[in-house]
Structure formats: structure tokens, C-alpha cells
mmCIF file of C-alpha atoms and ligand atoms in Angstrom:
data_model
loop_
_atom_site.group_PDB
_atom_site.id
_atom_site.type_symbol
_atom_site.label_atom_id
_atom_site.label_comp_id
_atom_site.label_asym_id
_atom_site.label_seq_id
_atom_site.Cartn_x
_atom_site.Cartn_y
_atom_site.Cartn_z
ATOM 1 C CA MET A 7 -5.332 13.348 13.469
ATOM 2 C CA LEU A 8 -1.938 11.799 14.121
ATOM 3 C CA GLU A 9 -2.661 11.505 17.865
ATOM 4 C CA ASP A 10 -5.819 9.490 17.262
ATOM 5 C CA ALA A 11 -4.053 7.162 14.843
ATOM 6 C CA ILE A 12 -1.216 6.645 17.344
ATOM 7 C CA ALA A 13 -3.797 5.791 19.999
ATOM 8 C CA VAL A 14 -4.703 2.570 18.135
ATOM 9 C CA LEU A 15 -1.072 1.484 17.608
ATOM 10 C CA ARG A 16 0.246 -1.267 19.859
ATOM 11 C CA CYS A 17 3.807 -1.863 21.005
ATOM 12 C CA PRO A 18 5.235 -4.778 18.982
ATOM 13 C CA VAL A 19 7.210 -5.971 22.025
ATOM 14 C CA CYS A 20 4.551 -6.064 24.737
ATOM 15 C CA GLY A 21 1.246 -5.105 23.119
ATOM 16 C CA ALA A 22 0.699 -1.994 25.281
ATOM 17 C CA GLY A 23 -0.554 1.278 23.842
ATOM 18 C CA PHE A 24 1.718 4.264 23.217
ATOM 19 C CA GLN A 25 1.752 7.560 25.037
ATOM 20 C CA THR A 26 0.410 10.346 22.910
ATOM 21 C CA GLY A 27 1.527 13.936 23.163
ATOM 22 C CA VAL A 28 4.680 15.951 22.745
ATOM 23 C CA GLY A 29 6.959 12.893 23.013
ATOM 24 C CA GLN A 30 5.946 11.823 19.507
ATOM 25 C CA VAL A 31 8.301 14.330 17.996
ATOM 26 C CA ARG A 32 11.180 12.158 19.165
ATOM 27 C CA GLY A 33 9.503 8.798 19.089
ATOM 28 C CA LEU A 34 6.899 6.487 20.535
ATOM 29 C CA LEU A 35 7.025 5.255 24.108
ATOM 30 C CA CYS A 36 4.779 2.435 25.314
ATOM 31 C CA ALA A 37 3.351 2.057 28.811
ATOM 32 C CA SER A 38 6.078 -0.504 29.657
ATOM 33 C CA GLY A 39 8.852 1.793 28.470
ATOM 34 C CA HIS A 40 9.674 0.366 25.039
ATOM 35 C CA ALA A 41 10.848 3.259 22.874
ATOM 36 C CA PHE A 42 10.907 3.628 19.097
ATOM 37 C CA ASP A 43 12.570 6.556 17.385
ATOM 38 C CA ALA A 44 10.841 8.896 15.004
ATOM 39 C CA ALA A 45 12.769 9.383 11.777
ATOM 40 C CA LYS A 46 13.461 13.029 11.068
ATOM 41 C CA GLN A 47 11.249 12.739 8.013
ATOM 42 C CA GLY A 48 8.309 11.992 10.319
ATOM 43 C CA TYR A 49 7.671 8.262 10.160
ATOM 44 C CA PHE A 50 8.183 5.718 12.974
ATOM 45 C CA ASN A 51 10.147 2.493 12.793
ATOM 46 C CA LEU A 52 8.535 -0.222 14.916
ATOM 47 C CA LEU A 53 10.470 -3.121 13.379
ATOM 48 C CA THR A 54 12.596 -4.767 16.020
ATOM 49 C CA GLY A 55 15.071 -7.604 15.884
ATOM 50 C CA LYS A 56 16.755 -8.932 12.818
ATOM 51 C CA GLY A 57 14.667 -7.068 10.340
ATOM 52 C CA THR A 58 13.008 -8.987 7.623
ATOM 53 C CA VAL A 59 13.677 -11.416 4.830
ATOM 54 C CA PHE A 60 11.632 -9.330 2.419
ATOM 55 C CA GLU A 61 13.358 -7.077 -0.028
ATOM 56 C CA ALA A 62 12.201 -3.515 0.528
ATOM 57 C CA ASP A 63 11.821 -1.125 -2.395
ATOM 58 C CA THR A 64 14.977 0.924 -2.887
ATOM 59 C CA ALA A 65 15.288 4.717 -3.065
ATOM 60 C CA ASP A 66 15.561 4.547 -6.890
ATOM 61 C CA MET A 67 12.483 2.351 -7.168
ATOM 62 C CA VAL A 68 10.548 4.747 -4.947
ATOM 63 C CA SER A 69 11.643 7.731 -7.079
ATOM 64 C CA ALA A 70 10.495 5.936 -10.239
ATOM 65 C CA ARG A 71 7.135 5.167 -8.613
ATOM 66 C CA GLN A 72 6.743 8.746 -7.466
ATOM 67 C CA ARG A 73 7.472 10.158 -10.940
ATOM 68 C CA PHE A 74 5.071 7.711 -12.553
ATOM 69 C CA LEU A 75 2.220 8.277 -10.093
ATOM 70 C CA ASP A 76 2.724 12.056 -10.107
ATOM 71 C CA GLY A 77 2.322 11.899 -13.899
ATOM 72 C CA GLY A 78 -1.370 11.094 -13.265
ATOM 73 C CA HIS A 79 -1.414 7.938 -15.399
ATOM 74 C CA TYR A 80 -3.248 6.001 -12.708
ATOM 75 C CA ALA A 81 -5.537 8.875 -11.635
ATOM 76 C CA PRO A 82 -8.669 6.904 -12.619
ATOM 77 C CA LEU A 83 -7.532 4.187 -10.214
ATOM 78 C CA SER A 84 -6.892 6.529 -7.302
ATOM 79 C CA ASN A 85 -10.287 8.165 -7.922
ATOM 80 C CA ALA A 86 -12.065 4.809 -8.003
ATOM 81 C CA VAL A 87 -10.310 3.581 -4.853
ATOM 82 C CA ALA A 88 -11.030 6.832 -3.020
ATOM 83 C CA ASP A 89 -14.714 6.770 -4.038
ATOM 84 C CA LEU A 90 -15.131 3.204 -2.842
ATOM 85 C CA ALA A 91 -13.223 3.627 0.415
ATOM 86 C CA ALA A 92 -15.034 6.908 1.205
ATOM 87 C CA GLN A 93 -18.365 5.050 1.327
ATOM 88 C CA PHE A 94 -17.135 3.121 4.354
ATOM 89 C CA LEU A 95 -15.451 6.033 6.104
ATOM 90 C CA ASP A 96 -18.389 8.284 6.805
ATOM 91 C CA SER A 97 -18.245 8.229 10.594
ATOM 92 C CA PRO A 98 -16.205 11.067 12.168
ATOM 93 C CA ASP A 99 -14.039 8.631 14.178
ATOM 94 C CA ALA A 100 -13.346 6.322 11.223
ATOM 95 C CA LEU A 101 -9.869 4.932 10.687
ATOM 96 C CA VAL A 102 -8.231 3.697 7.496
ATOM 97 C CA LEU A 103 -5.169 1.447 7.366
ATOM 98 C CA ASP A 104 -3.125 1.415 4.155
ATOM 99 C CA ALA A 105 -1.174 -1.862 4.051
ATOM 100 C CA GLY A 106 1.907 -1.389 1.853
ATOM 101 C CA THR A 107 1.268 2.354 1.582
ATOM 102 C CA GLY A 108 4.353 2.933 -0.572
ATOM 103 C CA THR A 109 4.633 6.624 -1.333
ATOM 104 C CA GLY A 110 1.197 7.235 0.198
ATOM 105 C CA HIS A 111 -0.354 8.086 -3.166
ATOM 106 C CA TYR A 112 -3.630 6.156 -2.876
ATOM 107 C CA LEU A 113 -4.071 6.936 0.804
ATOM 108 C CA HIS A 114 -3.702 10.619 -0.067
ATOM 109 C CA ALA A 115 -6.559 10.322 -2.561
ATOM 110 C CA VAL A 116 -8.760 8.653 0.073
ATOM 111 C CA LEU A 117 -7.944 11.293 2.700
ATOM 112 C CA GLN A 118 -8.773 14.085 0.313
ATOM 113 C CA LYS A 119 -12.293 12.653 0.028
ATOM 114 C CA ARG A 120 -12.559 11.764 3.733
ATOM 115 C CA PRO A 121 -10.066 13.410 6.092
ATOM 116 C CA VAL A 122 -10.195 10.610 8.680
ATOM 117 C CA ASP A 123 -7.501 9.118 10.932
ATOM 118 C CA ALA A 124 -5.063 6.883 9.113
ATOM 119 C CA ILE A 125 -2.172 4.468 9.513
ATOM 120 C CA GLY A 126 0.229 3.634 6.673
ATOM 121 C CA LEU A 127 2.430 0.525 6.904
ATOM 122 C CA ASP A 128 5.347 -0.266 4.647
ATOM 123 C CA ILE A 129 8.596 -2.129 4.887
ATOM 124 C CA SER A 130 10.527 0.409 2.818
ATOM 125 C CA LYS A 131 11.817 3.419 4.726
ATOM 126 C CA PHE A 132 12.515 5.111 1.404
ATOM 127 C CA ALA A 133 8.840 4.835 0.518
ATOM 128 C CA LEU A 134 7.811 6.093 3.950
ATOM 129 C CA ARG A 135 10.043 9.168 3.708
ATOM 130 C CA ARG A 136 7.917 10.194 0.782
ATOM 131 C CA ALA A 137 4.650 9.019 2.364
ATOM 132 C CA ALA A 138 5.375 11.078 5.486
ATOM 133 C CA ARG A 139 5.727 14.177 3.317
ATOM 134 C CA VAL A 140 2.593 13.440 1.259
ATOM 135 C CA ASN A 141 0.481 12.485 4.300
ATOM 136 C CA PRO A 142 1.983 14.180 7.385
ATOM 137 C CA GLN A 143 -1.211 13.630 9.394
ATOM 138 C CA VAL A 144 -0.902 9.835 8.983
ATOM 139 C CA ALA A 145 0.899 7.480 11.397
ATOM 140 C CA ASN A 146 3.403 6.125 8.857
ATOM 141 C CA ILE A 147 5.086 3.046 10.269
ATOM 142 C CA VAL A 148 7.929 0.847 9.049
ATOM 143 C CA TRP A 149 6.502 -2.622 9.432
ATOM 144 C CA ASP A 150 6.434 -6.053 7.825
ATOM 145 C CA ILE A 151 2.852 -6.951 6.955
ATOM 146 C CA TRP A 152 3.642 -10.643 7.440
ATOM 147 C CA ARG A 153 4.225 -10.067 11.137
ATOM 148 C CA PRO A 154 1.398 -9.464 13.634
ATOM 149 C CA LEU A 155 0.370 -5.885 12.930
ATOM 150 C CA PRO A 156 1.121 -3.283 15.643
ATOM 151 C CA VAL A 157 -2.533 -2.260 15.685
ATOM 152 C CA ALA A 158 -5.311 -2.826 18.254
ATOM 153 C CA ASP A 159 -8.003 -5.457 17.706
ATOM 154 C CA GLY A 160 -11.181 -4.277 15.995
ATOM 155 C CA SER A 161 -9.988 -0.717 15.455
ATOM 156 C CA VAL A 162 -9.999 -0.201 11.669
ATOM 157 C CA ASP A 163 -12.915 0.639 9.349
ATOM 158 C CA VAL A 164 -11.165 0.204 5.996
ATOM 159 C CA ILE A 165 -7.984 -1.636 5.091
ATOM 160 C CA LEU A 166 -6.599 -0.626 1.733
ATOM 161 C CA VAL A 167 -4.264 -3.002 -0.113
ATOM 162 C CA VAL A 168 -3.030 -1.651 -3.424
ATOM 163 C CA PHE A 169 -0.557 -4.118 -4.961
ATOM 164 C CA ALA A 170 0.802 -5.173 -1.603
ATOM 165 C CA PRO A 171 0.927 -8.315 0.567
ATOM 166 C CA ARG A 172 -2.244 -9.554 2.256
ATOM 167 C CA ASN A 173 -2.097 -10.964 5.761
ATOM 168 C CA ALA A 174 -5.685 -12.198 6.066
ATOM 169 C CA VAL A 175 -5.525 -13.339 9.684
ATOM 170 C CA GLU A 176 -4.178 -9.994 10.867
ATOM 171 C CA PHE A 177 -6.478 -7.978 8.617
ATOM 172 C CA ALA A 178 -9.432 -9.858 10.126
ATOM 173 C CA ARG A 179 -8.174 -9.178 13.657
ATOM 174 C CA VAL A 180 -7.717 -5.420 13.289
ATOM 175 C CA LEU A 181 -10.931 -4.705 11.351
ATOM 176 C CA ARG A 182 -13.954 -3.506 13.252
ATOM 177 C CA PRO A 183 -17.115 -5.572 12.851
ATOM 178 C CA GLY A 184 -18.624 -4.291 9.600
ATOM 179 C CA GLY A 185 -15.216 -3.100 8.386
ATOM 180 C CA ARG A 186 -14.124 -3.445 4.763
ATOM 181 C CA LEU A 187 -11.035 -4.723 3.013
ATOM 182 C CA VAL A 188 -10.471 -2.916 -0.311
ATOM 183 C CA ILE A 189 -7.981 -4.708 -2.560
ATOM 184 C CA VAL A 190 -6.563 -3.648 -5.919
ATOM 185 C CA THR A 191 -4.951 -6.360 -8.030
ATOM 186 C CA PRO A 192 -3.803 -6.561 -11.660
ATOM 187 C CA ARG A 193 -5.899 -8.578 -14.140
ATOM 188 C CA GLN A 194 -4.723 -10.767 -16.953
ATOM 189 C CA GLY A 195 -3.056 -8.722 -19.700
ATOM 190 C CA HIS A 196 -2.169 -5.857 -17.342
ATOM 191 C CA LEU A 197 0.452 -3.700 -19.150
ATOM 192 C CA ALA A 198 1.206 -6.602 -21.507
ATOM 193 C CA GLU A 199 2.604 -4.427 -24.324
ATOM 194 C CA ALA A 200 4.809 -2.490 -21.925
ATOM 195 C CA ALA A 201 6.017 -5.722 -20.348
ATOM 196 C CA GLY A 202 6.929 -7.053 -23.790
ATOM 197 C CA ARG A 203 9.108 -4.028 -24.546
ATOM 198 C CA THR A 204 11.018 -3.890 -21.272
ATOM 199 C CA GLY A 205 11.142 -7.555 -20.353
ATOM 200 C CA MET A 206 9.253 -6.643 -17.141
ATOM 201 C CA LEU A 207 8.387 -9.675 -15.138
ATOM 202 C CA SER A 208 5.070 -10.800 -16.459
ATOM 203 C CA ILE A 209 2.620 -9.766 -13.814
ATOM 204 C CA GLN A 210 1.126 -12.618 -11.931
ATOM 205 C CA GLN A 211 -2.565 -12.256 -12.310
ATOM 206 C CA ASP A 212 -4.705 -12.517 -9.272
ATOM 207 C CA LYS A 213 -7.759 -14.416 -10.356
ATOM 208 C CA GLU A 214 -10.807 -13.888 -8.211
ATOM 209 C CA GLU A 215 -10.504 -17.417 -6.800
ATOM 210 C CA ARG A 216 -6.837 -16.922 -6.032
ATOM 211 C CA LEU A 217 -7.612 -13.670 -4.281
ATOM 212 C CA ALA A 218 -10.383 -15.269 -2.238
ATOM 213 C CA GLY A 219 -8.076 -18.217 -1.496
ATOM 214 C CA SER A 220 -5.363 -15.916 -0.226
ATOM 215 C CA LEU A 221 -7.858 -14.472 2.241
ATOM 216 C CA GLY A 222 -8.089 -17.896 3.812
ATOM 217 C CA GLY A 223 -11.836 -17.964 4.435
ATOM 218 C CA HIS A 224 -11.749 -14.915 6.682
ATOM 219 C CA PHE A 225 -13.562 -12.629 4.254
ATOM 220 C CA SER A 226 -16.519 -12.616 1.879
ATOM 221 C CA LEU A 227 -16.532 -10.768 -1.425
ATOM 222 C CA GLU A 228 -19.061 -7.926 -1.315
ATOM 223 C CA HIS A 229 -18.307 -6.072 -4.523
ATOM 224 C CA SER A 230 -15.898 -6.250 -7.406
ATOM 225 C CA GLU A 231 -15.268 -3.951 -10.361
ATOM 226 C CA GLU A 232 -12.856 -3.878 -13.255
ATOM 227 C CA LEU A 233 -11.010 -0.798 -14.386
ATOM 228 C CA ASP A 234 -9.066 -0.512 -17.635
ATOM 229 C CA ILE A 235 -6.829 2.504 -18.257
ATOM 230 C CA PRO A 236 -5.448 2.920 -21.785
ATOM 231 C CA LEU A 237 -1.989 4.481 -21.656
ATOM 232 C CA THR A 238 0.472 5.854 -24.184
ATOM 233 C CA LEU A 239 3.843 5.990 -22.516
ATOM 234 C CA ASP A 240 6.989 7.763 -23.619
ATOM 235 C CA PRO A 241 10.225 5.824 -23.093
ATOM 236 C CA GLY A 242 11.172 7.619 -19.848
ATOM 237 C CA THR A 243 7.773 6.903 -18.317
ATOM 238 C CA LEU A 244 7.923 3.322 -19.547
ATOM 239 C CA ALA A 245 11.301 2.877 -17.872
ATOM 240 C CA ASP A 246 9.888 4.291 -14.616
ATOM 241 C CA LEU A 247 6.900 1.967 -14.826
ATOM 242 C CA ALA A 248 9.160 -1.058 -15.257
ATOM 243 C CA PHE A 249 11.641 0.045 -12.612
ATOM 244 C CA MET A 250 9.046 0.794 -9.914
ATOM 245 C CA GLY A 251 7.925 -2.857 -9.910
ATOM 246 C CA PRO A 252 9.731 -6.099 -9.148
ATOM 247 C CA ALA A 253 12.176 -5.462 -12.030
ATOM 248 C CA GLY A 254 13.653 -2.638 -9.951
ATOM 249 C CA HIS A 255 15.164 -5.193 -7.592
ATOM 250 C CA HIS A 256 17.303 -6.897 -10.219
ATOM 251 C CA ARG A 257 17.574 -4.781 -13.370
ATOM 252 C CA ASP A 258 20.176 -2.173 -14.187
ATOM 253 C CA PRO A 259 18.324 1.176 -14.611
ATOM 254 C CA VAL A 260 20.530 2.341 -17.505
ATOM 255 C CA GLU A 261 20.033 -0.858 -19.452
ATOM 256 C CA LEU A 262 16.309 -0.749 -18.735
ATOM 257 C CA ALA A 263 16.079 2.856 -19.977
ATOM 258 C CA GLU A 264 17.898 1.908 -23.224
ATOM 259 C CA GLN A 265 15.536 -0.974 -23.777
ATOM 260 C CA ALA A 266 12.544 1.300 -23.158
ATOM 261 C CA ARG A 267 13.868 3.859 -25.674
ATOM 262 C CA ALA A 268 14.081 1.346 -28.506
ATOM 263 C CA GLY A 269 10.888 1.754 -30.505
ATOM 264 C CA GLY A 270 9.439 5.050 -29.200
ATOM 265 C CA PRO A 271 6.215 5.441 -27.257
ATOM 266 C CA VAL A 272 4.228 2.348 -26.401
ATOM 267 C CA SER A 273 0.472 1.970 -26.137
ATOM 268 C CA THR A 274 -0.686 -0.377 -23.451
ATOM 269 C CA THR A 275 -3.572 -0.912 -21.057
ATOM 270 C CA ALA A 276 -3.472 -1.106 -17.272
ATOM 271 C CA ARG A 277 -6.072 -3.642 -16.182
ATOM 272 C CA PHE A 278 -7.131 -3.623 -12.577
ATOM 273 C CA SER A 279 -9.635 -5.354 -10.425
ATOM 274 C CA ILE A 280 -10.926 -3.552 -7.321
ATOM 275 C CA SER A 281 -12.577 -5.811 -4.763
ATOM 276 C CA VAL A 282 -14.332 -5.083 -1.503
ATOM 277 C CA PHE A 283 -14.480 -7.796 1.156
ATOM 278 C CA THR A 284 -16.338 -7.947 4.454
ATOM 279 C CA LEU A 285 -15.438 -10.024 7.484
ATOM 280 C CA GLY A 286 -16.934 -13.483 7.474
ATOM 281 C CA ASP A 287 -16.587 -16.873 5.824
ATOM 282 C CA MET A 288 -16.566 -17.168 2.069
ATOM 283 C CA PRO A 289 -19.635 -19.156 0.978
ATOM 284 C CA SER A 290 -18.391 -22.550 -0.240
HETATM 285 C C1 SAM B 14 3.909 -2.411 -5.593
HETATM 286 S S1 SAM B 14 4.187 -1.371 -4.187
HETATM 287 C C2 SAM B 14 2.613 -0.586 -3.941
HETATM 288 C C3 SAM B 14 2.703 0.642 -3.085
HETATM 289 C C4 SAM B 14 1.444 1.483 -3.029
HETATM 290 N N1 SAM B 14 0.320 0.743 -2.441
HETATM 291 C C5 SAM B 14 1.131 1.951 -4.397
HETATM 292 O O1 SAM B 14 0.285 1.343 -5.031
HETATM 293 O O2 SAM B 14 1.763 2.922 -4.828
HETATM 294 C C6 SAM B 14 4.239 -2.565 -2.925
HETATM 295 C C7 SAM B 14 4.588 -1.928 -1.605
HETATM 296 O O3 SAM B 14 4.511 -2.930 -0.616
HETATM 297 C C8 SAM B 14 5.642 -2.825 0.227
HETATM 298 N N2 SAM B 14 5.873 -4.153 0.792
HETATM 299 C C9 SAM B 14 6.268 -5.279 0.169
HETATM 300 N N3 SAM B 14 6.356 -6.300 1.039
HETATM 301 C C10 SAM B 14 5.991 -5.802 2.255
HETATM 302 C C11 SAM B 14 5.867 -6.355 3.548
HETATM 303 N N4 SAM B 14 6.123 -7.631 3.778
HETATM 304 N N5 SAM B 14 5.459 -5.542 4.543
HETATM 305 C C12 SAM B 14 5.196 -4.231 4.322
HETATM 306 N N6 SAM B 14 5.274 -3.656 3.120
HETATM 307 C C13 SAM B 14 5.670 -4.430 2.096
HETATM 308 C C14 SAM B 14 6.758 -2.328 -0.671
HETATM 309 O O4 SAM B 14 7.790 -1.684 0.053
HETATM 310 C C15 SAM B 14 5.999 -1.368 -1.587
HETATM 311 O O5 SAM B 14 5.974 -0.045 -1.103
HETATM 312 ZN ZN1 ZN B 15 6.059 -2.199 24.962
#
């Protein structure tokens, strides 16, 4: 429930907990009186100060992502992620944190399998508008994952990171002992044919060692699986796929759509790696 998720949030100014109850309709109020408005779409903005140096996904990028994900092309991935995460969310008071929740698509799949308490963090308010509609029972929070997370120590059973930044120190702090970090990354050759057609930035592959390295010795790999999804994409879908990623920040959508149209449908393969980490040192 939203109330239970809010109970584990911490004020980013003073670290106190927030009041739960009717006040949430208008915003969150901490025990020391720091107040954060609720957006009318239902998410909360806890980012204070100057904002962030990171470039948030735009409304157009979020719409492209939504159309692509709603098309079901990555359904095998959301099923696999939900199956894995569900294994670690079997207690009735379990809590899942989706870091970089985007439009809330993968978190939705998890919550359909296990309707537990959940927090979604993202830096893009456009993404969270959608996430708040898809997952209204989730505490959807505008936040920068590179800052200390506004979440209590040792309060989370599963952290989900699907193509989003990884703040290992903070992930380790907020996980409960025995908690799991579930990470989805692209493998070498991910969408290579589609990238060739649209000039998408070639996707930086996250080799296993690189992934482990980025977790800074805070986590040990427990399980890893590969998932390949063959796709045949029409030009409109291809353009959405390109635009929902980093290309969306610097490419003109009309030009991208024209490029995608040249040559008809494209066959390509999405190549993912899904890894589960537990707290503790990596064996050297
Ligand atoms: C590639 S999208 C993935 C979104 C979602 N997990 C999905 O797979 O549909 C990356 C997401 O991370 C968010 N993001 C990027 N940098 C961030 C940061 N520093 N803090 C919070 N969110 C961030 C973006 O706004 C975007 O929604
Ligand atoms: Zn406070």
C-alpha cells in the first residue's frame, strides 16, 4: 500500500520520516516540517536545491518508450524479471524499489505477480506522470539516483534496476540483510541491426566484470541468465525504439523517423543479461 511505502521514505533535508495519512493528497510532510508537494498526477518531488546535472528523459522520449513497451516487444523480459523478483518478495511485508522506474512498466509486471509495497524513483517527471498512472499504489518519487536515496536503512527486499544508473553504496545501505539486487543490462550485439539503420548510439555493453566492478565490491553475483528476443520491427516502432534511448536527447524525431522508414521492416535481436546480486563482498 502507498502508506506503507511512504513509511520507509526519509526526508532528504533532515532524514526524518514522513507523516502518513490524509496529508499525502497534497504532499509529504516530515517530522521537522519539511514539505514536498504532490504533483496532481500523483507522484512526489523530493528533489531540492539546484536540481541535477543529469539530463532527464523528455515527454517525447517517454511517449516513444510507452508506445514501444505497450507493443509487447519486451514482454519476455518483463515476465523474466517479474518471475525472478517474485521469488524474493514472498513475505507479506516485502518492499521493492525500482531504481529508474521510467514509465513503471517492469515494476507493474512485478506487482502483478506479487502485490507488495513499492517505491519507484526516477529523475524524469514526464516518466513519473505515466508511472503514477500505471502504478498508483506505488510511492513514485522524483529523485536522482546518484544522490543519497530518500529511503530508510535496511528497508528494501528487492532493488530492480532495468537500464538505469546503479548507486552501489546506496543500494547496499537500503537493502535488508538477505535482500537482492536485480539488474538488467544489454549484452554485446543488443539491437545491432536496428542500431545500424537508425544510427542509434551503439549500446555500451555491460560485461559481467564491468557490472561487478560498478557495484564496487558491495555485492556478490548469485545468479545470471541471458535472454534473447528476436524482433521484427516496422519503421514506426523502430523510430520509437531509437528515440526512447539516448538518441532521444540529441536527434530530431522527424529525421529519425525518415531514416527508420528507409528500407522497410528490420529484423534484429534484443540481447539482455539479467543478474541477481546479494549483499556482500565479491570473491576476488
Ligand atoms: C533507459 S530508461 C529505463 C526506464 C525503465 N527502467 C524501463 O526499462 O522502462 C532509464 C531511466 O532512468 C532514468 N534516469 C537516468 N538517470 C537517472 C538518475 N540519475 N536518477 C534517477 N533516474 C535516472 C531516466 O529518466 C529513465 O527513465
Ligand atoms: Zn525534514
